[in-house]
Short mmCIF file of C-alpha atoms in Angstrom, two decimals:
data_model
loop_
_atom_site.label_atom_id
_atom_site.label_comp_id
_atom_site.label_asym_id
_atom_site.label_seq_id
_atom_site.Cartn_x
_atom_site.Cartn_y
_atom_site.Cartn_z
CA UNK A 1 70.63 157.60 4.46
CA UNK A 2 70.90 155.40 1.25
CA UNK A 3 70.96 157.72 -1.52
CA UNK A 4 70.68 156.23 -5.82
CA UNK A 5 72.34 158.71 -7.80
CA UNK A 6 71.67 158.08 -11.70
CA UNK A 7 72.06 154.63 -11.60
CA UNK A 8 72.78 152.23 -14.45
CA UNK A 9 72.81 148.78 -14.83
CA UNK A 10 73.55 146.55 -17.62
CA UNK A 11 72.89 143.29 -17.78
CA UNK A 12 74.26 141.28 -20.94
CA UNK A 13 73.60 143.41 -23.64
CA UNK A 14 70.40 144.68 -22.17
CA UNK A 15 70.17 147.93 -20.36
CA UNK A 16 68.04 147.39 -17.54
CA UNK A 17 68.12 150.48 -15.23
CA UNK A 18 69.32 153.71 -16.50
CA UNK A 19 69.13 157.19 -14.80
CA UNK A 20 67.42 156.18 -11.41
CA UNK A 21 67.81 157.98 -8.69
CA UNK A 22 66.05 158.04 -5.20
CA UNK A 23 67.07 158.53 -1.84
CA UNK A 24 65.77 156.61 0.96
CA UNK A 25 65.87 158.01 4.88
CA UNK A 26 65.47 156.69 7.97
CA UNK A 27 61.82 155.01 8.93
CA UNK A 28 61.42 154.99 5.04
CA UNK A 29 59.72 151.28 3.51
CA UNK A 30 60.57 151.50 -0.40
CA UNK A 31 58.00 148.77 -2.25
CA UNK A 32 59.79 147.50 -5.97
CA UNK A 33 57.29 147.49 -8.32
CA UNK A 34 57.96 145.98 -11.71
CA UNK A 35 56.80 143.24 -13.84
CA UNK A 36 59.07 139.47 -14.40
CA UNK A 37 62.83 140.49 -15.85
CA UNK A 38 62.20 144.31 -15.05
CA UNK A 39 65.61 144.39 -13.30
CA UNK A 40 63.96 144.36 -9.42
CA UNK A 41 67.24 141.71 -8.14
CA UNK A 42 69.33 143.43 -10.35
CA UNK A 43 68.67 146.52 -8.83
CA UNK A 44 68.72 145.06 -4.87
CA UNK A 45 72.25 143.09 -6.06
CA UNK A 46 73.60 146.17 -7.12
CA UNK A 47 73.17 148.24 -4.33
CA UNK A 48 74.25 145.46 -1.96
CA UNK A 49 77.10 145.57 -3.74
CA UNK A 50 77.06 142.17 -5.89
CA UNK A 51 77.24 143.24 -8.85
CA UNK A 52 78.88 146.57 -10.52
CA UNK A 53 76.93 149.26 -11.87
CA UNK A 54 78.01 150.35 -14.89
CA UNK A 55 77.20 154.18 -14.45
CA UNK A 56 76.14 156.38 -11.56
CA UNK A 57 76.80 156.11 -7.45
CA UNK A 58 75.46 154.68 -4.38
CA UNK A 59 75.68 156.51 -1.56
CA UNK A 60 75.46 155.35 1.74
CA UNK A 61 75.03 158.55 4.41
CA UNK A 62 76.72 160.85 1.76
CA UNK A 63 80.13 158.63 1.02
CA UNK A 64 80.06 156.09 -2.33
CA UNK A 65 79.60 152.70 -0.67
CA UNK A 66 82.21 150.76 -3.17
CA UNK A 67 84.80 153.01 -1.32
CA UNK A 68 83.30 152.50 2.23
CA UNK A 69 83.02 148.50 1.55
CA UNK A 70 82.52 146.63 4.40
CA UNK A 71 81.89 150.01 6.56
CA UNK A 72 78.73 149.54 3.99
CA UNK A 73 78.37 145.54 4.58
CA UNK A 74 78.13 145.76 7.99
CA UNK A 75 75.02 148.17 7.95
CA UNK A 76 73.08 145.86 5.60
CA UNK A 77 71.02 142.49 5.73
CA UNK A 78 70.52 141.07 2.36
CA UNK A 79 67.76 138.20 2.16
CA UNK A 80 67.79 136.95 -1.93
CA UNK A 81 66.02 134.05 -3.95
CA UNK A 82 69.06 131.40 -2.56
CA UNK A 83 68.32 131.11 1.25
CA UNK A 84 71.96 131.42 1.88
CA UNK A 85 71.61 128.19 4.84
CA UNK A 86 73.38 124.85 4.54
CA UNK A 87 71.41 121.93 3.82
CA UNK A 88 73.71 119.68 6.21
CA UNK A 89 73.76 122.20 9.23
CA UNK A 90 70.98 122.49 11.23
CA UNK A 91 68.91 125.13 11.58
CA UNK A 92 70.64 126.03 14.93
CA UNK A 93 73.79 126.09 13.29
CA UNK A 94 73.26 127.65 10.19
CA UNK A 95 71.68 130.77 12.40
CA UNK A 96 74.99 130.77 14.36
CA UNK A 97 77.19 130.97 11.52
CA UNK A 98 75.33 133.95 9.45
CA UNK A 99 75.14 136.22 12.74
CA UNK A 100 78.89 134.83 13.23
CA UNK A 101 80.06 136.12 9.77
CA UNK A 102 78.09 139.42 9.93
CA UNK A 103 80.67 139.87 13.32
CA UNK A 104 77.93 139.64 16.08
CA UNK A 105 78.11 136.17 17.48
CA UNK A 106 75.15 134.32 19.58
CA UNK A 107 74.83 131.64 21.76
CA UNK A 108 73.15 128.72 21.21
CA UNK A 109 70.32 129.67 23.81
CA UNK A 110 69.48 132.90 21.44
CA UNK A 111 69.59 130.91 18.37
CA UNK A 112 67.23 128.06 19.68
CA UNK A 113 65.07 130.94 21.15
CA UNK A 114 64.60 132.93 18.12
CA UNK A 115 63.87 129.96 16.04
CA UNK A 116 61.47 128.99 18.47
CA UNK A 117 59.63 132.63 17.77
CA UNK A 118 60.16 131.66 14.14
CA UNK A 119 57.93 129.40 14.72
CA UNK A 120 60.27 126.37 14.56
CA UNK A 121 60.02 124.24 17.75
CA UNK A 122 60.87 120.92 17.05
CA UNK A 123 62.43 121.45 14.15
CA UNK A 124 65.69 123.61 15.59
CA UNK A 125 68.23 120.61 15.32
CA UNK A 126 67.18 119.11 12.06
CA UNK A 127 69.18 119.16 9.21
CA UNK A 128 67.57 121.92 6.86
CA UNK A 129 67.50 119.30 4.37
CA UNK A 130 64.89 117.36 5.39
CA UNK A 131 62.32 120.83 6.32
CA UNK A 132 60.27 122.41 3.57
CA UNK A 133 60.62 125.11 1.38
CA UNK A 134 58.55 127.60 4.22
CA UNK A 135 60.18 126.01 7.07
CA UNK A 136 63.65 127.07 5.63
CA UNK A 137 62.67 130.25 4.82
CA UNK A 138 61.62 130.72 8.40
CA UNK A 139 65.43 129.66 8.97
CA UNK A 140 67.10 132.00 6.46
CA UNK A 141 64.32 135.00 8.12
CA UNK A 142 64.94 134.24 11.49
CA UNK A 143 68.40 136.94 10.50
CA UNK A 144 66.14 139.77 10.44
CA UNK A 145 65.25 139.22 14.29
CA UNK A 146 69.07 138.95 15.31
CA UNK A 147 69.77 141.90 12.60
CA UNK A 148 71.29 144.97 13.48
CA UNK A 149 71.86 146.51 10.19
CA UNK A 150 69.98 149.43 9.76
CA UNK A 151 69.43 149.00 6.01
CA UNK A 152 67.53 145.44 5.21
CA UNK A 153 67.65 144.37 1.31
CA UNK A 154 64.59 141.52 1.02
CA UNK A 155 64.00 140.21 -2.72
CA UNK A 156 60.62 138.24 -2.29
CA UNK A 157 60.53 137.77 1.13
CA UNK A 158 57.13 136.27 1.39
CA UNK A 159 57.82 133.30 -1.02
CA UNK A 160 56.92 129.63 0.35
CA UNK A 161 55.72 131.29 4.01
CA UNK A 162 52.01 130.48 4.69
CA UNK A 163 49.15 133.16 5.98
CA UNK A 164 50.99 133.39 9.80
CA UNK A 165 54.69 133.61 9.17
CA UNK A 166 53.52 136.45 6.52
CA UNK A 167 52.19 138.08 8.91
CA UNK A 168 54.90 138.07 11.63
CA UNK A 169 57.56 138.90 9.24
CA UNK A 170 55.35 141.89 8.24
CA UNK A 171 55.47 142.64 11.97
CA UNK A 172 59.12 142.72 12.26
CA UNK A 173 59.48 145.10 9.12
CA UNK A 174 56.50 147.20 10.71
CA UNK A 175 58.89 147.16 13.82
CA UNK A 176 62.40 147.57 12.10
CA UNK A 177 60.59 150.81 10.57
CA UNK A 178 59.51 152.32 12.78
CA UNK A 179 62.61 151.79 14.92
CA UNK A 180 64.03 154.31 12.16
CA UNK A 181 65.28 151.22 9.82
CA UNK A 182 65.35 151.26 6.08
CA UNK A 183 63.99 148.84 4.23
CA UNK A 184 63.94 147.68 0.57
CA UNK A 185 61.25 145.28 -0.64
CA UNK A 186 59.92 143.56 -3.36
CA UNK A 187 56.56 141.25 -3.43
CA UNK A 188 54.02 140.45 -5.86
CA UNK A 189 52.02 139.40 -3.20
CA UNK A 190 49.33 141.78 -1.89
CA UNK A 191 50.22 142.49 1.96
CA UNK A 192 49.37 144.74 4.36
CA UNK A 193 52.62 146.44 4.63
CA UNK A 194 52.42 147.50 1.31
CA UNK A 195 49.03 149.37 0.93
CA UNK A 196 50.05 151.78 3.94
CA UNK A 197 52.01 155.03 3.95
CA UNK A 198 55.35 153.49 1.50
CA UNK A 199 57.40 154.32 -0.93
CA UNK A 200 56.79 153.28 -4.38
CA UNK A 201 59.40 153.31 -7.15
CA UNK A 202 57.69 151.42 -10.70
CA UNK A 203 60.79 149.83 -12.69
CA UNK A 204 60.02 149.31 -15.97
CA UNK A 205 56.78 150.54 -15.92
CA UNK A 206 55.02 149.87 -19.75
CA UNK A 207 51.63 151.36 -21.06
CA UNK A 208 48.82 148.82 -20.50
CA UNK A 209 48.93 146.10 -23.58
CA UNK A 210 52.40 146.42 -24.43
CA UNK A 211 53.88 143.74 -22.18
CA UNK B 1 88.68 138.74 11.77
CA UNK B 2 90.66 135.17 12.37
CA UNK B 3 87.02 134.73 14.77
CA UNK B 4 85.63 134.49 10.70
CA UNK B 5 88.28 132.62 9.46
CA UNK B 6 87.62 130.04 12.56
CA UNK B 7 84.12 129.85 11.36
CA UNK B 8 84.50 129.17 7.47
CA UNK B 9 86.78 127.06 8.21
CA UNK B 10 85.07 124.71 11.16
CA UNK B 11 81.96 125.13 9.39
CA UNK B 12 83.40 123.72 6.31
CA UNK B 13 84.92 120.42 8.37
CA UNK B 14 81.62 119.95 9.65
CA UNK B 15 80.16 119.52 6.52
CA UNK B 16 82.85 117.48 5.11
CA UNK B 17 82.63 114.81 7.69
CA UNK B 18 78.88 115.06 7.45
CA UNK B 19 79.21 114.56 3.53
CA UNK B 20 82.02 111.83 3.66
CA UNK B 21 81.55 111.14 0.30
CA UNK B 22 83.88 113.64 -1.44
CA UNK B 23 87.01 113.05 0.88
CA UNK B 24 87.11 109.23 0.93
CA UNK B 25 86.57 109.95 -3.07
CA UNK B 26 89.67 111.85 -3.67
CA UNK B 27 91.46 109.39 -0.98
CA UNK B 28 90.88 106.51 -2.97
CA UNK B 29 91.83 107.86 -5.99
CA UNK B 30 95.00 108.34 -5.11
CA UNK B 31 95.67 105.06 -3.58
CA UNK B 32 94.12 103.59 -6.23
CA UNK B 33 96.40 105.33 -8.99
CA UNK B 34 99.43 105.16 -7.05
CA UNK B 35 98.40 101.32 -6.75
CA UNK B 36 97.94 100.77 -10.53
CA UNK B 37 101.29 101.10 -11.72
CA UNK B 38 103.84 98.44 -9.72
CA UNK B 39 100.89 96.42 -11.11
CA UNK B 40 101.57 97.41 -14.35
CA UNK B 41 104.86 97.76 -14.60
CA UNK B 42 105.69 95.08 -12.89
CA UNK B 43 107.69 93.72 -9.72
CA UNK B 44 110.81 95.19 -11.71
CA UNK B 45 112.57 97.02 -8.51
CA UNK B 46 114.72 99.24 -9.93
CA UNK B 47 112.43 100.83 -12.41
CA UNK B 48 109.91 101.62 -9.56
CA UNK B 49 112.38 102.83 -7.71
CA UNK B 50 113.11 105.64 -10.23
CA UNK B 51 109.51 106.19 -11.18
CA UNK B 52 108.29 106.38 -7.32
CA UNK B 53 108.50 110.03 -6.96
CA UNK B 54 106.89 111.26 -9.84
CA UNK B 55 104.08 108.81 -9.88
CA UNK B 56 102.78 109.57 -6.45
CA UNK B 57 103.06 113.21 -7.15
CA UNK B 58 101.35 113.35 -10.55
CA UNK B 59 98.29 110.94 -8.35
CA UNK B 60 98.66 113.55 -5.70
CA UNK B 61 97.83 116.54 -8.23
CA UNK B 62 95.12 114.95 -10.23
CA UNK B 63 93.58 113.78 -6.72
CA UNK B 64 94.07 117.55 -5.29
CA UNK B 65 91.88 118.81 -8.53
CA UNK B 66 89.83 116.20 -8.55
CA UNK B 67 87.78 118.19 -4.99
CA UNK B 68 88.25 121.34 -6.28
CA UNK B 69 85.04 121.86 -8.76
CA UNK B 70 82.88 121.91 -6.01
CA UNK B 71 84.90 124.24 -3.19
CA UNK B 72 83.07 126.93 -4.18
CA UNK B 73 79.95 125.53 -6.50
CA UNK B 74 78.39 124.47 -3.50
CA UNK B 75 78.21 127.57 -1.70
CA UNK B 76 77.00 129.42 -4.96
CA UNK B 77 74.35 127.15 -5.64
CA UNK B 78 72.47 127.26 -1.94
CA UNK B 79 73.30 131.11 -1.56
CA UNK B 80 75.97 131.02 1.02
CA UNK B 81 78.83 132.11 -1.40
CA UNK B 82 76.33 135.91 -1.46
CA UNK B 83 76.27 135.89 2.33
CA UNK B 84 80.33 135.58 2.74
CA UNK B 85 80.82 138.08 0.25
CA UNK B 86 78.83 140.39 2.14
CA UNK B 87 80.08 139.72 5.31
CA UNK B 88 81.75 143.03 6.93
CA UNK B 89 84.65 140.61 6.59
CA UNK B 90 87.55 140.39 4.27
CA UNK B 91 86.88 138.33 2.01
CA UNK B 92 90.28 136.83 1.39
CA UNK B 93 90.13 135.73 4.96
CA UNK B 94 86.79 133.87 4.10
CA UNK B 95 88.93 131.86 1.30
CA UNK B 96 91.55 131.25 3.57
CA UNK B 97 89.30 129.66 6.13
CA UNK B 98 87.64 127.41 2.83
CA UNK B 99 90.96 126.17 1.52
CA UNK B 100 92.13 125.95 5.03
CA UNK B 101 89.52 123.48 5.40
CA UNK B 102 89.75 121.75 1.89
CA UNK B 103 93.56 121.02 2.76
CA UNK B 104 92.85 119.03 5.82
CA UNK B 105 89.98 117.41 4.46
CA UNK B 106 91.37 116.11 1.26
CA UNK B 107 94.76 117.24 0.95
CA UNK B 108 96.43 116.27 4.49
CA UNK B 109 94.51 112.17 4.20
CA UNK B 110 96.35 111.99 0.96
CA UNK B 111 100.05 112.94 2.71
CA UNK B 112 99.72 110.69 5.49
CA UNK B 113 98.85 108.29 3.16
CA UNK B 114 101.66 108.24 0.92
CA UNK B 115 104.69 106.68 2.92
CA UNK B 116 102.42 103.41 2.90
CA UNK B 117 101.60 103.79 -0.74
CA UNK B 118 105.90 104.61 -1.33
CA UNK B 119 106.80 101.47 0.54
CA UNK B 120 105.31 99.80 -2.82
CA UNK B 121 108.11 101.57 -4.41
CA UNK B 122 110.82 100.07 -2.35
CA UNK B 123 111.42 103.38 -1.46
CA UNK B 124 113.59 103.73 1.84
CA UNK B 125 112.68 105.38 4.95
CA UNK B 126 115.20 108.28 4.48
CA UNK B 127 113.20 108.64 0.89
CA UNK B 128 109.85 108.17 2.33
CA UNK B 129 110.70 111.14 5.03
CA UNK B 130 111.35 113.53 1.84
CA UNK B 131 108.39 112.28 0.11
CA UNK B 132 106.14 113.20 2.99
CA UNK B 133 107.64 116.09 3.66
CA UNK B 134 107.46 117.99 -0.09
CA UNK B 135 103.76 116.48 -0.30
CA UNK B 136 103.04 118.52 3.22
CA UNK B 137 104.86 121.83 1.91
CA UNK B 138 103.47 121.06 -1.98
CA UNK B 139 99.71 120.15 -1.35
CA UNK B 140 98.46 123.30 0.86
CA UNK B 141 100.06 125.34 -2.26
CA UNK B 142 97.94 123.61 -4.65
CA UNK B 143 94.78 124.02 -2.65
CA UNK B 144 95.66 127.46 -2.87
CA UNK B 145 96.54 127.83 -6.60
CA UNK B 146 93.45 125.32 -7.44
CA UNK B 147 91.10 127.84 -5.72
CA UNK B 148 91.51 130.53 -8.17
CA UNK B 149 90.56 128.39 -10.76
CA UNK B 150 87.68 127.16 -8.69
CA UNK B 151 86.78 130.40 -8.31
CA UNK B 152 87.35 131.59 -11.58
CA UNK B 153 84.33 128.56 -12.87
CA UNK B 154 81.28 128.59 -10.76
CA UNK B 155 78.31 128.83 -12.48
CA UNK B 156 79.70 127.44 -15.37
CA UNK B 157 78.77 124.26 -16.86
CA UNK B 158 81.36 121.58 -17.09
CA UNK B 159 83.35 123.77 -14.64
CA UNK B 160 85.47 120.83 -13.89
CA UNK B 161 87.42 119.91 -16.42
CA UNK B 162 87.66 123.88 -17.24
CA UNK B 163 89.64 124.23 -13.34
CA UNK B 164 92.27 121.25 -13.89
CA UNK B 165 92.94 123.17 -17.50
CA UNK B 166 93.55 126.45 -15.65
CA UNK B 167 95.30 125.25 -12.93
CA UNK B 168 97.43 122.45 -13.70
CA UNK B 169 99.87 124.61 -15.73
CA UNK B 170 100.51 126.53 -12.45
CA UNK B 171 101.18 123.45 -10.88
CA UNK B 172 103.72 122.52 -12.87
CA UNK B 173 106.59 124.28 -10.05
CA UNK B 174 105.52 122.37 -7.62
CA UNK B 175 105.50 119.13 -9.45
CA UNK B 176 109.04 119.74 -10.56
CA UNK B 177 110.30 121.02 -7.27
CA UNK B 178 108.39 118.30 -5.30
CA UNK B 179 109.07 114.93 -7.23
CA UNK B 180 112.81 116.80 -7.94
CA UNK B 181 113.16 116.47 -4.02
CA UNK B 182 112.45 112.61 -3.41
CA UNK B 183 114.54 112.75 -6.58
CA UNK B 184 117.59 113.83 -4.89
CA UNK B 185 117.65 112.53 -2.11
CA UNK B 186 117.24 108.68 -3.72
CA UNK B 187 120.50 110.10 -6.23
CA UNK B 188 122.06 110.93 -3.30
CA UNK B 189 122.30 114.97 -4.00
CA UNK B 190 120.59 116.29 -1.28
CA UNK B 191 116.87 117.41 -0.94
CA UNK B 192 117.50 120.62 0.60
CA UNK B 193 117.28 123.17 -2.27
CA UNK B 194 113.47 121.59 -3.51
CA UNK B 195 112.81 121.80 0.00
CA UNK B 196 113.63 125.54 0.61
CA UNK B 197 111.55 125.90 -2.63
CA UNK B 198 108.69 124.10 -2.27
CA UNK B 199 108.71 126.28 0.71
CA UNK B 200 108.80 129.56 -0.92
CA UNK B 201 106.28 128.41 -3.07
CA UNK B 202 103.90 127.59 -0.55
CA UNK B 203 104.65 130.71 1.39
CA UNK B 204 103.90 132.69 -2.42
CA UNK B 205 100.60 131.27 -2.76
CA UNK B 206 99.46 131.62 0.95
CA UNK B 207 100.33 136.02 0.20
CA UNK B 208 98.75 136.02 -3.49
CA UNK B 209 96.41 132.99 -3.94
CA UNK B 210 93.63 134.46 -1.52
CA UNK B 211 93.64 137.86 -2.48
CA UNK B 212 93.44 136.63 -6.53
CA UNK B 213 90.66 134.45 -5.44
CA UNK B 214 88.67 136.63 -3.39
CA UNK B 215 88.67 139.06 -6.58
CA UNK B 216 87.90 135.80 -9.09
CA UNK B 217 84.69 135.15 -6.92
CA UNK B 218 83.12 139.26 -6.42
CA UNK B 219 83.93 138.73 -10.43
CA UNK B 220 82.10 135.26 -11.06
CA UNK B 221 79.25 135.62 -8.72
CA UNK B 222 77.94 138.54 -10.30
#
């Protein structure tokens, strides 16, 4: 259980978050809501662990997850804005090398066969340099299949994917759910996943005209 | 843990012989450098003689900062530098892997180079043995001193010049001690103290460097 206990964060000179706290369980979707510069990344980075809050705790399963470090790592997938993939690596490769870093190694069979499901064939041993923006998403995605973190961190996961790939990813967050997963997400597109039975948390949140 | 170091590290080869640019870069630089001044100076053997040991290792350190700006710039601009830090792995054995790989790729070309550059000199083989042998012990240490200061600068603009300011001060030992060596043995004294040195300050920076680095980058990449 990920619990957010009177969280601030500080950003420059602004104060972006201040006195949040939530707690989210097992089989628990939380949806970020919040408009442009609300502090959405800011909040995902911090609890991730990227960058220090400057009041309050995180709490992963009751313990403070600064102290439990990469006890906490090892429990979370973070996808972010930078698809974290190597333009010079292949797709193949890169996919190797993030599930060989988060200390679960795969053969190349598995990594050609999930890209494949990624929707990817043909495209496995290309540099990533020469795909488009979607097609490396699918690359820097095709983590959450391997994944066995429990808690998943995604900051716009949709971005660049076309009408299909949305769909399956919302599939494997459906699925990561229900298989008692957390999951953190923020989107400003509309999506199924989001109008069903979710958390909400509003950062931010102004009255109407005073954006 | 050494399964992640393996990785960075092979990962980081890869991409350097895929990207050939930036090693044959520094490489040439320091031949080129190194080249410059019997030209300059002149075919006057006595004088290059007594300037040999300094010259190549003042090319050597401008050459070894020279690659540095972008050991970790890269990873921070396409995201990879946020996936290594929060890898269930420590992260000073991530940065160990990196410079690791930065050493053989630009750093080790550069000492196997040098003999051939020092016959220039009229250096002798005896001298030429030293010479290679304080650049092997000196250049891994500056690697490893220069990637604090890499650290220290990415996302900053003009980051390069801002690393050579940082770092070449703490260079400055190894300089000493490593040009001191050829030094001595060419004066007939004996290398053997710059050796044992050189040594201890390559064995320093391997303990300290990583650990100051890995704290430089959770610091930086905020």
């Amino acid at each position: 259980m990920l619990e957010v206990v009177k969280l601030e964060c500080v950003r420059g000179d602004r104060r972006l978050i201040s006195g949040l706290s939530f707690s989210l369980r097992q089989g628990e979707l939380m949806h970020l809501h919040g408009h442009n510069g609300s502090g959405k990344t800011t909040l995902m980075r911090t609890i991730c662990g990227l960058i220090q809050q400057s009041g309050g705790e995180i709490l992963w399963n009751g313990e403070s997850s600064r102290k439990l470090g990469e006890e906490f790592t090892r429990e979370l997938t973070y996808i972010g804005h930078k698809n974290g993939i190597k333009d010079d690596l292949n797709g193949i490769e890169n996919l190797q090398l993030s599930c060989r870093l988060a200390g679960m190694p795969i053969v190349r069979k598995t990594a050609w066969e999930v890209l494949e499901r990624m929707g990817l064939r043909g495209h496995e041993d290309l540099p990533v340099r020469v795909l488009s923006q979607g097609q490396k998403r699918r690359v820097t995605l095709a983590r959450l299949l391997l994944s066995k973190a429990p808690l998943w961190i995604l900051d716009e996961p949709f971005t660049a994917l076309d009408m299909a790939a949305v769909e399956f990813l919302q599939s494997i967050i459906s699925l990561h759910v229900e298989q008692g997963g957390m999951v953190i997400l923020t989107t400003h597109q509309e999506v199924r996943l989001t109008r069903g039975q979710v958390r909400q948390l509003r950062l931010g949140w102004k009255e109407e005209g005073d954006v | 843990m050494f399964d992640a170091f393996l990785a960075v590290m092979v990962r980081d080869l890869v991409l350097a012989m895929r990207r050939k640019t930036d090693v044959f870069s520094t490489l040439f630089f320091f031949v080129i450098v190194v080249s410059l001044f019997p030209l300059g100076i002149g075919p006057e053997m006595n004088t290059l003689r007594l300037i040999a040991p300094g010259v190549v290792w003042v090319a050597a350190l401008l050459a070894s900062m020279l690659a540095l700006e972008r050991l970790f710039a890269a990873d921070y601009d396409d995201g990879t530098l946020e996936q290594m830090l929060l890898a269930p792995q420590p992260l000073f054995i991530l940065v160990l892997g990196k410079v690791a790989a930065h050493w053989l790729a630009t750093g080790l070309p550069l000492v196997l180079m040098a003999p051939l550059l020092g016959l220039q000199y009229d250096l002798s083989a005896d001298a030429l043995r030293i010479l290679l042998y304080s650049l092997l012990l000196g250049t891994p240490a500056l690697s490893l001193i220069g990637a604090i200061g890499a650290a220290l600068t990415i996302g900053l603009r003009g980051g390069g010049v801002l690393v050579s300011l940082l770092v070449l001060p703490l260079c400055i030992p190894i300089l000493i001690f490593g040009a001191g060596a050829v030094e001595a043995n060419v004066s007939g004294l004996g290398e053997q103290g710059h050796i044992f040195m050189l040594g201890a300050l390559l064995v320093l920076s391997l303990l300290l460097a990583p650990l100051a680095t890995a704290a430089a980058l959770r610091v930086s990449a905020e």
